[in-house]
Amino acid sequence: MSIAASNTSMRVPAGFRNLLEGLAREVLREQPTNVVAFAAQHFQKLLEQREAGGTDPVAWGARLED
């Protein structure tokens, strides 16, 4: 059973666009050979920053998007 795509409305979670733009910027700057591994390391660093009491990139990005 399928659902017609024209009847669905999807929203990007707050801050998600900013996270993806940050990843894209870093990928273009670093030019990694393995983008998936690079992305995993990138998001791990962001998670460690958040857990260390630093800034939360999702909350910060959500404020920028508003």
The first five atom37 places (N, CA, C, CB, O) and aatype in JSON, in Angstrom:
{
  "aatype": [12, 15, 9, 0, 0, 15, 2, 16, 15, 12, 1, 19, 14, 0, 7, 13, 1, 2, 10, 10, 6, 7, 10, 0, 1, 6, 19, 10, 1, 6, 5, 14, 16, 2, 19, 19, 0, 13, 0, 0, 5, 8, 13, 5, 11, 10, 10, 6, 5, 1, 6, 0, 7, 7, 16, 3, 14, 19, 0, 17, 7, 0, 1, 10, 6, 3],
  "atom_mask": [
    [1, 1, 1, 1, 1],
    [1, 1, 1, 1, 1],
    [1, 1, 1, 1, 1],
    [1, 1, 1, 1, 1],
    [1, 1, 1, 1, 1],
    [1, 1, 1, 1, 1],
    [1, 1, 1, 1, 1],
    [1, 1, 1, 1, 1],
    [1, 1, 1, 1, 1],
    [1, 1, 1, 1, 1],
    [1, 1, 1, 1, 1],
    [1, 1, 1, 1, 1],
    [1, 1, 1, 1, 1],
    [1, 1, 1, 1, 1],
    [1, 1, 1, 0, 1],
    [1, 1, 1, 1, 1],
    [1, 1, 1, 1, 1],
    [1, 1, 1, 1, 1],
    [1, 1, 1, 1, 1],
    [1, 1, 1, 1, 1],
    [1, 1, 1, 1, 1],
    [1, 1, 1, 0, 1],
    [1, 1, 1, 1, 1],
    [1, 1, 1, 1, 1],
    [1, 1, 1, 1, 1],
    [1, 1, 1, 1, 1],
    [1, 1, 1, 1, 1],
    [1, 1, 1, 1, 1],
    [1, 1, 1, 1, 1],
    [1, 1, 1, 1, 1],
    [1, 1, 1, 1, 1],
    [1, 1, 1, 1, 1],
    [1, 1, 1, 1, 1],
    [1, 1, 1, 1, 1],
    [1, 1, 1, 1, 1],
    [1, 1, 1, 1, 1],
    [1, 1, 1, 1, 1],
    [1, 1, 1, 1, 1],
    [1, 1, 1, 1, 1],
    [1, 1, 1, 1, 1],
    [1, 1, 1, 1, 1],
    [1, 1, 1, 1, 1],
    [1, 1, 1, 1, 1],
    [1, 1, 1, 1, 1],
    [1, 1, 1, 1, 1],
    [1, 1, 1, 1, 1],
    [1, 1, 1, 1, 1],
    [1, 1, 1, 1, 1],
    [1, 1, 1, 1, 1],
    [1, 1, 1, 1, 1],
    [1, 1, 1, 1, 1],
    [1, 1, 1, 1, 1],
    [1, 1, 1, 0, 1],
    [1, 1, 1, 0, 1],
    [1, 1, 1, 1, 1],
    [1, 1, 1, 1, 1],
    [1, 1, 1, 1, 1],
    [1, 1, 1, 1, 1],
    [1, 1, 1, 1, 1],
    [1, 1, 1, 1, 1],
    [1, 1, 1, 0, 1],
    [1, 1, 1, 1, 1],
    [1, 1, 1, 1, 1],
    [1, 1, 1, 1, 1],
    [1, 1, 1, 1, 1],
    [1, 1, 1, 1, 1]
  ],
  "atom_positions": [
    [[0.84, -1.17, 0.0], [0.0, 0.0, 0.0], [0.9, 1.24, 0.0], [-0.96, -0.01, 1.22], [1.84, 1.32, 0.78]],
    [[0.61, 2.18, -0.86], [1.42, 3.39, -0.92], [0.55, 4.62, -0.66], [2.11, 3.51, -2.29], [-0.67, 4.6, -0.81]],
    [[1.22, 5.67, -0.27], [0.55, 6.94, 0.01], [0.97, 7.93, -1.06], [0.91, 7.47, 1.44], [2.15, 8.04, -1.4]],
    [[0.01, 8.64, -1.59], [0.32, 9.63, -2.62], [1.23, 10.71, -2.05], [-0.97, 10.26, -3.18], [0.93, 11.28, -1.0]],
    [[2.33, 10.98, -2.72], [3.29, 11.95, -2.23], [2.73, 13.36, -2.25], [4.55, 11.9, -3.07], [3.14, 14.2, -1.44]],
    [[1.8, 13.65, -3.14], [1.27, 15.0, -3.24], [0.39, 15.37, -2.04], [0.48, 15.15, -4.52], [0.14, 16.55, -1.8]],
    [[-0.08, 14.38, -1.3], [-0.94, 14.65, -0.17], [-0.17, 14.76, 1.14], [-1.97, 13.57, -0.05], [-0.76, 15.06, 2.18]],
    [[1.14, 14.53, 1.12], [1.92, 14.57, 2.34], [2.69, 15.88, 2.43], [2.88, 13.38, 2.41], [3.1, 16.45, 1.42]],
    [[2.86, 16.32, 3.63], [3.62, 17.54, 3.89], [4.69, 17.19, 4.92], [2.69, 18.7, 4.4], [4.37, 16.78, 6.04]],
    [[5.94, 17.35, 4.54], [7.03, 17.01, 5.45], [7.78, 18.27, 5.84], [7.98, 15.98, 4.81], [7.98, 19.18, 5.02]],
    [[8.2, 18.32, 7.09], [8.96, 19.45, 7.6], [10.36, 18.98, 8.01], [8.24, 20.12, 8.79], [10.54, 17.88, 8.53]],
    [[11.31, 19.82, 7.76], [12.67, 19.56, 8.21], [12.74, 20.0, 9.68], [13.74, 20.31, 7.32], [12.32, 21.11, 10.0]],
    [[13.26, 19.15, 10.56], [13.34, 19.52, 11.98], [14.18, 20.8, 12.17], [13.95, 18.37, 12.79], [15.11, 21.07, 11.41]],
    [[13.83, 21.56, 13.18], [14.54, 22.81, 13.48], [16.02, 22.52, 13.71], [13.93, 23.5, 14.73], [16.38, 21.61, 14.46]],
    [[16.87, 23.29, 13.07], [18.31, 23.15, 13.22], [18.95, 22.17, 12.26], [0.0, 0.0, 0.0], [20.17, 22.17, 12.11]],
    [[18.15, 21.32, 11.61], [18.7, 20.28, 10.74], [19.37, 20.89, 9.5], [17.6, 19.32, 10.31], [20.44, 20.44, 9.09]],
    [[18.74, 21.9, 8.92], [19.32, 22.54, 7.74], [20.69, 23.12, 8.07], [18.39, 23.66, 7.21], [21.63, 22.98, 7.3]],
    [[20.8, 23.76, 9.23], [22.06, 24.34, 9.64], [23.14, 23.27, 9.82], [21.88, 25.14, 10.93], [24.29, 23.47, 9.45]],
    [[22.76, 22.13, 10.4], [23.72, 21.03, 10.58], [24.23, 20.52, 9.24], [23.08, 19.87, 11.35], [25.43, 20.29, 9.07]],
    [[23.31, 20.36, 8.28], [23.71, 19.87, 6.96], [24.57, 20.88, 6.21], [22.49, 19.53, 6.14], [25.52, 20.51, 5.52]],
    [[24.25, 22.16, 6.36], [25.06, 23.19, 5.71], [26.47, 23.21, 6.31], [24.41, 24.58, 5.86], [27.45, 23.39, 5.58]],
    [[26.57, 23.03, 7.61], [27.88, 22.97, 8.26], [28.69, 21.78, 7.78], [0.0, 0.0, 0.0], [29.89, 21.9, 7.52]],
    [[28.03, 20.63, 7.65], [28.71, 19.45, 7.13], [29.16, 19.67, 5.7], [27.79, 18.22, 7.2], [30.3, 19.35, 5.35]],
    [[28.3, 20.22, 4.87], [28.64, 20.47, 3.46], [29.83, 21.42, 3.36], [27.44, 21.06, 2.71], [30.73, 21.2, 2.53]],
    [[29.85, 22.45, 4.18], [30.96, 23.4, 4.17], [32.28, 22.71, 4.52], [30.69, 24.55, 5.16], [33.3, 22.94, 3.87]],
    [[32.25, 21.85, 5.55], [33.46, 21.14, 5.96], [33.92, 20.13, 4.9], [33.22, 20.43, 7.29], [35.12, 19.98, 4.67]],
    [[32.97, 19.46, 4.28], [33.32, 18.5, 3.21], [33.99, 19.24, 2.05], [32.06, 17.74, 2.71], [35.0, 18.77, 1.52]],
    [[33.43, 20.38, 1.66], [34.03, 21.14, 0.56], [35.41, 21.67, 0.93], [33.12, 22.29, 0.16], [36.3, 21.74, 0.09]],
    [[35.57, 22.05, 2.18], [36.87, 22.59, 2.62], [37.93, 21.5, 2.72], [36.72, 23.29, 3.97], [39.06, 21.69, 2.28]],
    [[37.56, 20.35, 3.3], [38.53, 19.28, 3.56], [38.72, 18.33, 2.39], [38.09, 18.5, 4.76], [39.79, 17.72, 2.25]],
    [[37.7, 18.19, 1.54], [37.74, 17.26, 0.4], [38.13, 15.84, 0.82], [38.74, 17.78, -0.66], [39.1, 15.29, 0.29]],
    [[37.4, 15.23, 1.77], [37.77, 13.89, 2.24], [37.51, 12.83, 1.15], [36.98, 13.53, 3.52], [36.63, 12.99, 0.31]],
    [[38.3, 11.76, 1.19], [38.08, 10.68, 0.24], [36.9, 9.81, 0.66], [39.34, 9.82, 0.1], [36.23, 9.23, -0.2]],
    [[36.65, 9.71, 1.95], [35.53, 8.93, 2.47], [34.57, 9.9, 3.18], [36.03, 7.8, 3.45], [34.75, 10.22, 4.35]],
    [[33.58, 10.35, 2.45], [32.66, 11.36, 2.98], [31.83, 10.82, 4.14], [31.73, 11.86, 1.86], [31.55, 11.54, 5.09]],
    [[31.44, 9.56, 4.07], [30.61, 8.98, 5.14], [31.39, 8.94, 6.45], [30.14, 7.55, 4.75], [30.86, 9.32, 7.49]],
    [[32.63, 8.49, 6.42], [33.46, 8.45, 7.63], [33.72, 9.87, 8.13], [34.79, 7.73, 7.36], [33.72, 10.12, 9.34]],
    [[33.95, 10.79, 7.21], [34.17, 12.18, 7.59], [32.94, 12.75, 8.29], [34.52, 13.02, 6.35], [33.06, 13.44, 9.3]],
    [[31.76, 12.46, 7.75], [30.51, 12.94, 8.34], [30.33, 12.36, 9.74], [29.3, 12.57, 7.44], [29.91, 13.07, 10.66]],
    [[30.64, 11.09, 9.91], [30.52, 10.46, 11.22], [31.44, 11.15, 12.22], [30.85, 8.96, 11.15], [31.03, 11.42, 13.35]],
    [[32.67, 11.45, 11.82], [33.61, 12.14, 12.71], [33.14, 13.56, 13.01], [35.02, 12.16, 12.08], [33.26, 14.04, 14.14]],
    [[32.62, 14.22, 11.99], [32.13, 15.59, 12.15], [31.01, 15.65, 13.19], [31.63, 16.15, 10.79], [31.04, 16.48, 14.1]],
    [[30.04, 14.76, 13.05], [28.92, 14.76, 13.98], [29.34, 14.27, 15.37], [27.79, 13.89, 13.46], [28.77, 14.7, 16.37]],
    [[30.32, 13.4, 15.44], [30.84, 12.96, 16.74], [31.48, 14.13, 17.47], [31.85, 11.82, 16.57], [31.29, 14.28, 18.68]],
    [[32.23, 14.96, 16.75], [32.84, 16.15, 17.36], [31.77, 17.1, 17.89], [33.74, 16.88, 16.34], [31.89, 17.64, 18.99]],
    [[30.71, 17.3, 17.1], [29.62, 18.18, 17.54], [28.94, 17.63, 18.79], [28.59, 18.35, 16.42], [28.6, 18.38, 19.7]],
    [[28.75, 16.32, 18.83], [28.14, 15.68, 20.0], [29.02, 15.86, 21.22], [27.89, 14.2, 19.73], [28.52, 16.15, 22.31]],
    [[30.33, 15.67, 21.06], [31.25, 15.83, 22.18], [31.26, 17.27, 22.69], [32.67, 15.42, 21.77], [31.34, 17.5, 23.9]],
    [[31.17, 18.24, 21.77], [31.1, 19.65, 22.18], [29.85, 19.9, 23.01], [31.12, 20.58, 20.94], [29.9, 20.57, 24.04]],
    [[28.72, 19.36, 22.55], [27.46, 19.56, 23.26], [27.52, 18.93, 24.64], [26.29, 18.98, 22.45], [27.09, 19.54, 25.62]],
    [[28.05, 17.71, 24.73], [28.12, 17.01, 26.02], [29.1, 17.66, 26.98], [28.51, 15.57, 25.81], [28.94, 17.55, 28.2]],
    [[30.11, 18.35, 26.46], [31.09, 19.02, 27.3], [30.56, 20.34, 27.85], [32.38, 19.26, 26.51], [31.26, 21.05, 28.57]],
    [[29.33, 20.66, 27.5], [28.74, 21.89, 28.01], [28.93, 23.07, 27.1], [0.0, 0.0, 0.0], [28.61, 24.2, 27.45]],
    [[29.45, 22.8, 25.92], [29.6, 23.87, 24.95], [28.27, 24.18, 24.29], [0.0, 0.0, 0.0], [27.21, 23.93, 24.85]],
    [[28.36, 24.7, 23.12], [27.14, 25.07, 22.41], [26.46, 23.84, 21.81], [27.46, 26.08, 21.3], [27.11, 22.86, 21.46]],
    [[25.17, 23.93, 21.72], [24.38, 22.88, 21.06], [24.12, 23.35, 19.63], [23.02, 22.58, 21.82], [23.35, 24.29, 19.43]],
    [[24.76, 22.73, 18.64], [24.61, 23.21, 17.27], [23.18, 23.14, 16.75], [25.51, 22.41, 16.36], [22.8, 23.93, 15.88]],
    [[22.38, 22.22, 17.25], [21.0, 22.12, 16.8], [20.19, 23.3, 17.33], [20.37, 20.78, 17.26], [19.45, 23.93, 16.57]],
    [[20.33, 23.59, 18.6], [19.6, 24.72, 19.18], [20.07, 26.03, 18.56], [19.8, 24.76, 20.71], [19.25, 26.91, 18.26]],
    [[21.36, 26.17, 18.36], [21.91, 27.38, 17.74], [21.4, 27.53, 16.31], [23.44, 27.34, 17.76], [21.01, 28.62, 15.9]],
    [[21.4, 26.43, 15.56], [20.92, 26.47, 14.18], [19.44, 26.77, 14.1], [0.0, 0.0, 0.0], [18.99, 27.46, 13.18]],
    [[18.68, 26.26, 15.05], [17.23, 26.52, 15.06], [16.98, 28.02, 15.28], [16.53, 25.68, 16.17], [16.06, 28.58, 14.69]],
    [[17.78, 28.65, 16.11], [17.63, 30.1, 16.33], [17.96, 30.88, 15.08], [18.52, 30.57, 17.49], [17.33, 31.9, 14.79]],
    [[18.96, 30.41, 14.33], [19.34, 31.09, 13.09], [18.25, 30.97, 12.03], [20.64, 30.52, 12.55], [18.03, 31.9, 11.24]],
    [[17.57, 29.85, 12.02], [16.54, 29.6, 11.01], [15.28, 30.39, 11.26], [16.2, 28.13, 10.95], [14.5, 30.63, 10.33]],
    [[15.05, 30.81, 12.49], [13.82, 31.55, 12.8], [13.85, 32.96, 12.28], [13.59, 31.59, 14.28], [12.89, 33.71, 12.46]]
  ]
}
